[in-house]
CSV table of C-alpha atoms in Angstrom, one decimal:
chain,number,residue,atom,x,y,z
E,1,UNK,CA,-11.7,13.8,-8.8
E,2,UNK,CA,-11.5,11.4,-5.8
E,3,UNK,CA,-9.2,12.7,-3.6
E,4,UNK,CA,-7.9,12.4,0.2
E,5,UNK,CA,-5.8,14.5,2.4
E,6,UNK,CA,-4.6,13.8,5.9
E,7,UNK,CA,-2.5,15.3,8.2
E,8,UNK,CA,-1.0,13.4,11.8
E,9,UNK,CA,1.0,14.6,14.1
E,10,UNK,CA,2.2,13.1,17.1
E,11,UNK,CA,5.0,12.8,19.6
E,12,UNK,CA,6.6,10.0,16.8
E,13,UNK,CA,6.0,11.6,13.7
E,14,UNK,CA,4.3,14.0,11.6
E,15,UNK,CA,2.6,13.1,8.3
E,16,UNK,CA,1.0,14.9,5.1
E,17,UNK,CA,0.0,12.4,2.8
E,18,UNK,CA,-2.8,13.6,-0.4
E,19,UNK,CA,-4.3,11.0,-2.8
E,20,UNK,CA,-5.7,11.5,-6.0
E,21,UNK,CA,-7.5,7.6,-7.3
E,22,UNK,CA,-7.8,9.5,-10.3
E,23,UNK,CA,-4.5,10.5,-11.2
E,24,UNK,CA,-2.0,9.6,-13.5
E,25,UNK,CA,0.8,8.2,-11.1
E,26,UNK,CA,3.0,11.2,-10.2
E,27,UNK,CA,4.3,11.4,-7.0
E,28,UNK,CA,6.1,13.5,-4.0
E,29,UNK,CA,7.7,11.0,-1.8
E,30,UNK,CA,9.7,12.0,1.7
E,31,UNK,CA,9.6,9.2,4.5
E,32,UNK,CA,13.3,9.4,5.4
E,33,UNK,CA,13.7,5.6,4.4
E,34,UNK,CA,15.1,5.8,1.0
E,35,UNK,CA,13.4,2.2,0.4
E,36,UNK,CA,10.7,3.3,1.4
E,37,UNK,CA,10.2,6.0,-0.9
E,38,UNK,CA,11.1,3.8,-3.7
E,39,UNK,CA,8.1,1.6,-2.6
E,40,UNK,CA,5.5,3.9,-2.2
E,41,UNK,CA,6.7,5.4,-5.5
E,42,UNK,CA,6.0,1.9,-7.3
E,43,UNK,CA,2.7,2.1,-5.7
E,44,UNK,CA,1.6,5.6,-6.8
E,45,UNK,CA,3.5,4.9,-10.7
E,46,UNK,CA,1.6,1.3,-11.1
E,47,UNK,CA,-1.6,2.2,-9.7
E,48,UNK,CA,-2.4,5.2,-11.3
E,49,UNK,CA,-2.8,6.8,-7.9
E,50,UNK,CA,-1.1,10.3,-7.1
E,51,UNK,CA,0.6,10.2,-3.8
E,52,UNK,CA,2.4,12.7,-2.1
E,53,UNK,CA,3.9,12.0,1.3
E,54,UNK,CA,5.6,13.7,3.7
E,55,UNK,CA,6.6,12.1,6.5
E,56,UNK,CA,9.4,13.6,9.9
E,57,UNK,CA,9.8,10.5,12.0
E,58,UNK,CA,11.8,9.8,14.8
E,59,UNK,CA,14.5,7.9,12.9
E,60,UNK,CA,16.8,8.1,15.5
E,61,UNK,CA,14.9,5.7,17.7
E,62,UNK,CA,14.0,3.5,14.8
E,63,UNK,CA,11.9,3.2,11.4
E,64,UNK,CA,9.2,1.4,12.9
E,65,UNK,CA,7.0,4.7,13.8
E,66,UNK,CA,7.8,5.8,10.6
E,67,UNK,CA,6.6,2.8,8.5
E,68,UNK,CA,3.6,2.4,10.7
E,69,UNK,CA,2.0,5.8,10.7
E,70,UNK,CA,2.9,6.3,6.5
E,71,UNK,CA,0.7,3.4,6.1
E,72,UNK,CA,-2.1,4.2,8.3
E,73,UNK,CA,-2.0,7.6,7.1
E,74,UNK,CA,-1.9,6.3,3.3
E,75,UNK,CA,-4.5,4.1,4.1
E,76,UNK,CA,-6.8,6.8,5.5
E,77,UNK,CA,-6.4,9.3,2.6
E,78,UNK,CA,-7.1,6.1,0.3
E,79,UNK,CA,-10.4,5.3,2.7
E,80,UNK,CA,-11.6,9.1,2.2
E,81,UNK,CA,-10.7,9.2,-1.3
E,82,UNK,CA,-13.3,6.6,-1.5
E,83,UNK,CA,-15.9,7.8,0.0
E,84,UNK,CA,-19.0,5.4,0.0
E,85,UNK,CA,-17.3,3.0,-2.3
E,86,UNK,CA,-20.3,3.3,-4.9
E,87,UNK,CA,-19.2,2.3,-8.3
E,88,UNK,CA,-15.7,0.7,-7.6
E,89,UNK,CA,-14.6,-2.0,-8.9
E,90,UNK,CA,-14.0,-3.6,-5.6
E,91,UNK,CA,-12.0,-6.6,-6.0
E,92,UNK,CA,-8.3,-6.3,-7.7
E,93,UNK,CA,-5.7,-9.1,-8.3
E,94,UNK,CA,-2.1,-9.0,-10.1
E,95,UNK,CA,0.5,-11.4,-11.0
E,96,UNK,CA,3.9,-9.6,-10.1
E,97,UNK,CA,7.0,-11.3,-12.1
E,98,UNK,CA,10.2,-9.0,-11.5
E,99,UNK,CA,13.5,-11.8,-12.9
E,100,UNK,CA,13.5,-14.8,-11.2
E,101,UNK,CA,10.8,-13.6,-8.7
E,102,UNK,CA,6.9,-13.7,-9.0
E,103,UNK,CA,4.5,-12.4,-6.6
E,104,UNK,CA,0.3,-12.7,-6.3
E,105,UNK,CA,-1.8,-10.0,-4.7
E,106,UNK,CA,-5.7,-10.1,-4.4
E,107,UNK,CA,-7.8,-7.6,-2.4
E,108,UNK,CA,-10.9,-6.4,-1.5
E,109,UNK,CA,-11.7,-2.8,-0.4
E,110,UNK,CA,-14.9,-4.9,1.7
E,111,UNK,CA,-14.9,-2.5,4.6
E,112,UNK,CA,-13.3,-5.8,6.8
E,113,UNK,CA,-9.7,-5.0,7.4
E,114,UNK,CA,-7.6,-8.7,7.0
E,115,UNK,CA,-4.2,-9.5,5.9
E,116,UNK,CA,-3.0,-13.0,4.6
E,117,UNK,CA,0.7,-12.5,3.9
E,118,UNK,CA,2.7,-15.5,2.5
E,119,UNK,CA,6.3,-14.1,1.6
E,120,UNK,CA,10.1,-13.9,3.4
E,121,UNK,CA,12.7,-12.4,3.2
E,122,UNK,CA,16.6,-13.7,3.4
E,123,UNK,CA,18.6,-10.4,4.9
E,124,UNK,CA,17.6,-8.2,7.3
E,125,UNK,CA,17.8,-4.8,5.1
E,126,UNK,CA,17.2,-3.4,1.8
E,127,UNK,CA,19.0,-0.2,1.9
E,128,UNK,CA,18.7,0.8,5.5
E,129,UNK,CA,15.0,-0.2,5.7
E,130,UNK,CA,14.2,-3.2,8.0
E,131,UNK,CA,12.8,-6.1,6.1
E,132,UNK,CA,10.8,-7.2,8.9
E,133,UNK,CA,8.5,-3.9,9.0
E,134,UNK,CA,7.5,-4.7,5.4
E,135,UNK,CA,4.7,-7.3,6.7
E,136,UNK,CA,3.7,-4.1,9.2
E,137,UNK,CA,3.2,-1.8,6.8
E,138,UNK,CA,0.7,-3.4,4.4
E,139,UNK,CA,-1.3,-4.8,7.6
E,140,UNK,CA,-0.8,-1.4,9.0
E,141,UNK,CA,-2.4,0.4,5.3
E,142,UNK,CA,-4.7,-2.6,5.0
E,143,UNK,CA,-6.2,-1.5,8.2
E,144,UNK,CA,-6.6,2.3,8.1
E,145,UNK,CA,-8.1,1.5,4.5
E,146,UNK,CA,-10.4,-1.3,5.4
E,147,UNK,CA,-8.9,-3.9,2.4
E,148,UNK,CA,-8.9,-7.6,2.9
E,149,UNK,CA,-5.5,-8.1,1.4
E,150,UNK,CA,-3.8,-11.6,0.2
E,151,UNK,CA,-0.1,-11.6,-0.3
E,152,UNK,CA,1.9,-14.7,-1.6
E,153,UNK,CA,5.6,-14.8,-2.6
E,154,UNK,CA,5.5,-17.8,-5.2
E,155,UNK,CA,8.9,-17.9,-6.1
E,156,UNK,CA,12.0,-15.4,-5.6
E,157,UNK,CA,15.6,-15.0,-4.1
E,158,UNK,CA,16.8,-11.7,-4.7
E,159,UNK,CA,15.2,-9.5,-1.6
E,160,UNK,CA,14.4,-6.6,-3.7
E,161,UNK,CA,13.1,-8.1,-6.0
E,162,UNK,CA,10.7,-9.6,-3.6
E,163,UNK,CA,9.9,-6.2,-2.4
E,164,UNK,CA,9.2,-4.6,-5.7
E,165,UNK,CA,7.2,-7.2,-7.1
E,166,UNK,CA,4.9,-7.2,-4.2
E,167,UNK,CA,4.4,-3.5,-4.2
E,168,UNK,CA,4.0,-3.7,-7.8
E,169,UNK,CA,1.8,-6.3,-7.3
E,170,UNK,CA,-0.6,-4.1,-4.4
E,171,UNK,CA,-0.6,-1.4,-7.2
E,172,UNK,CA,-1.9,-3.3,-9.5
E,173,UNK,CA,-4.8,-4.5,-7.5
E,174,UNK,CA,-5.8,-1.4,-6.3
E,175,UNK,CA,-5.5,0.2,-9.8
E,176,UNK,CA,-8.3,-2.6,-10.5
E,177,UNK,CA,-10.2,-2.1,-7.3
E,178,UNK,CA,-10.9,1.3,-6.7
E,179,UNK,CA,-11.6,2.1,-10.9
E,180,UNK,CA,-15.6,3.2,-11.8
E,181,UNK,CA,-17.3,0.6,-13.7
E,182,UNK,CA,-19.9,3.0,-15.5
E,183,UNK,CA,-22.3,0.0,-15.2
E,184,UNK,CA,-22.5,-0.1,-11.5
E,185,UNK,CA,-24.2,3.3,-11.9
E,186,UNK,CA,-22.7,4.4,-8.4
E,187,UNK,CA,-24.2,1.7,-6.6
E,188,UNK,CA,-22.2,0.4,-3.9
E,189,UNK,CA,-20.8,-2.8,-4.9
E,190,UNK,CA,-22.9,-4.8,-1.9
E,191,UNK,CA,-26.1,-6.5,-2.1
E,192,UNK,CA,-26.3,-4.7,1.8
E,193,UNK,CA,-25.8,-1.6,0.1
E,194,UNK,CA,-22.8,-0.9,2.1
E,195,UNK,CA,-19.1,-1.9,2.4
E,196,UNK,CA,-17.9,-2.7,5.8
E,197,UNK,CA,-19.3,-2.8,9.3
């Protein structure tokens, strides 16, 4: 099994998060940001990844610390999980329709850390969560994992619908991206013979 475990703690928050790229998409989500939880719970069911994360943020300043350090912590248990990358599929892409909304998500776990992100949203909250830390969190997971990462909103107008499709979406892509293709052998998928740097 392909696993990851990290623990952070810091003045802001305190974070436990395990992966298992493995899995079979069971989760133990607790960031304190009901949304939140229902997003990285999409990620972990659509993927395929198990997540468990346990997060004690300083919510009473705001949910920025919070939704920051989840995804960099998410991202490095994903990035250890991995390991040397040898044998992944590498690239992942998904077409995200949730009702009137449809979302596109390509990556690449290259090693190169880049975010293209192409979507809006019209109110300020879903739930209690603050729409604008959405963008932060998947630069802030695309980072810690080293994934170039393309999101585009094509169409939508209900806000979490947006949300979900794109998560959905990010699941989907990684589900693709970090799956052994027995013919690689466990090569690493670079003619350099290494991802990143």
């Amino acid at each position: 099994m392909r696993t990851g475990r990290i623990m952070r703690d810091t003045t802001e928050t305190r974070i436990l998060v395990e992966v298992n790229l493995d899995g079979t998409g069971s989760y133990d989500v607790a960031t304190g940001i009901g949304f939140l939880d229902h997003m990285v719970e999409q990620f972990s069911r659509h993927s395929l990844i198990d997540v468990t994360m346990k997060v004690e943020g300083d919510l009473h300043v705001d949910q920025h610390h919070t939704t920051e350090d989840s995804a960099i912590v998410l991202g490095q248990a994903l990035s250890e999980a991995l390991g040397d990358k040898g044998g992944i599929g590498r690239y992942g892409s998904a077409y995200s329709p949730m009702d009137e909304t449809l979302a596109r998500v390509a990556l690449d776990i290259s090693g190169r850390p880049y975010l293209v992100w192409k979507a809006h949203f019209t109110q300020e909250k879903l739930g209690e969560w603050d729409t604008e830390l959405i963008e932060h969190w998947f630069h802030s997971v695309a980072q810690a994992a080293g994934i170039t990462l393309h999101v585009q909103l094509l169409y939508g107008t209900n806000n979490h619908h947006v949300c979900e499709s794109i998560y959905k979406g990010f699941a989907r892509a990684m589900r693709q991206a970090v799956e052994l293709d027995p013919r690689k052998g466990g090569a690493v998928p670079s003619t350099k013979g290494q991802l990143g740097g």
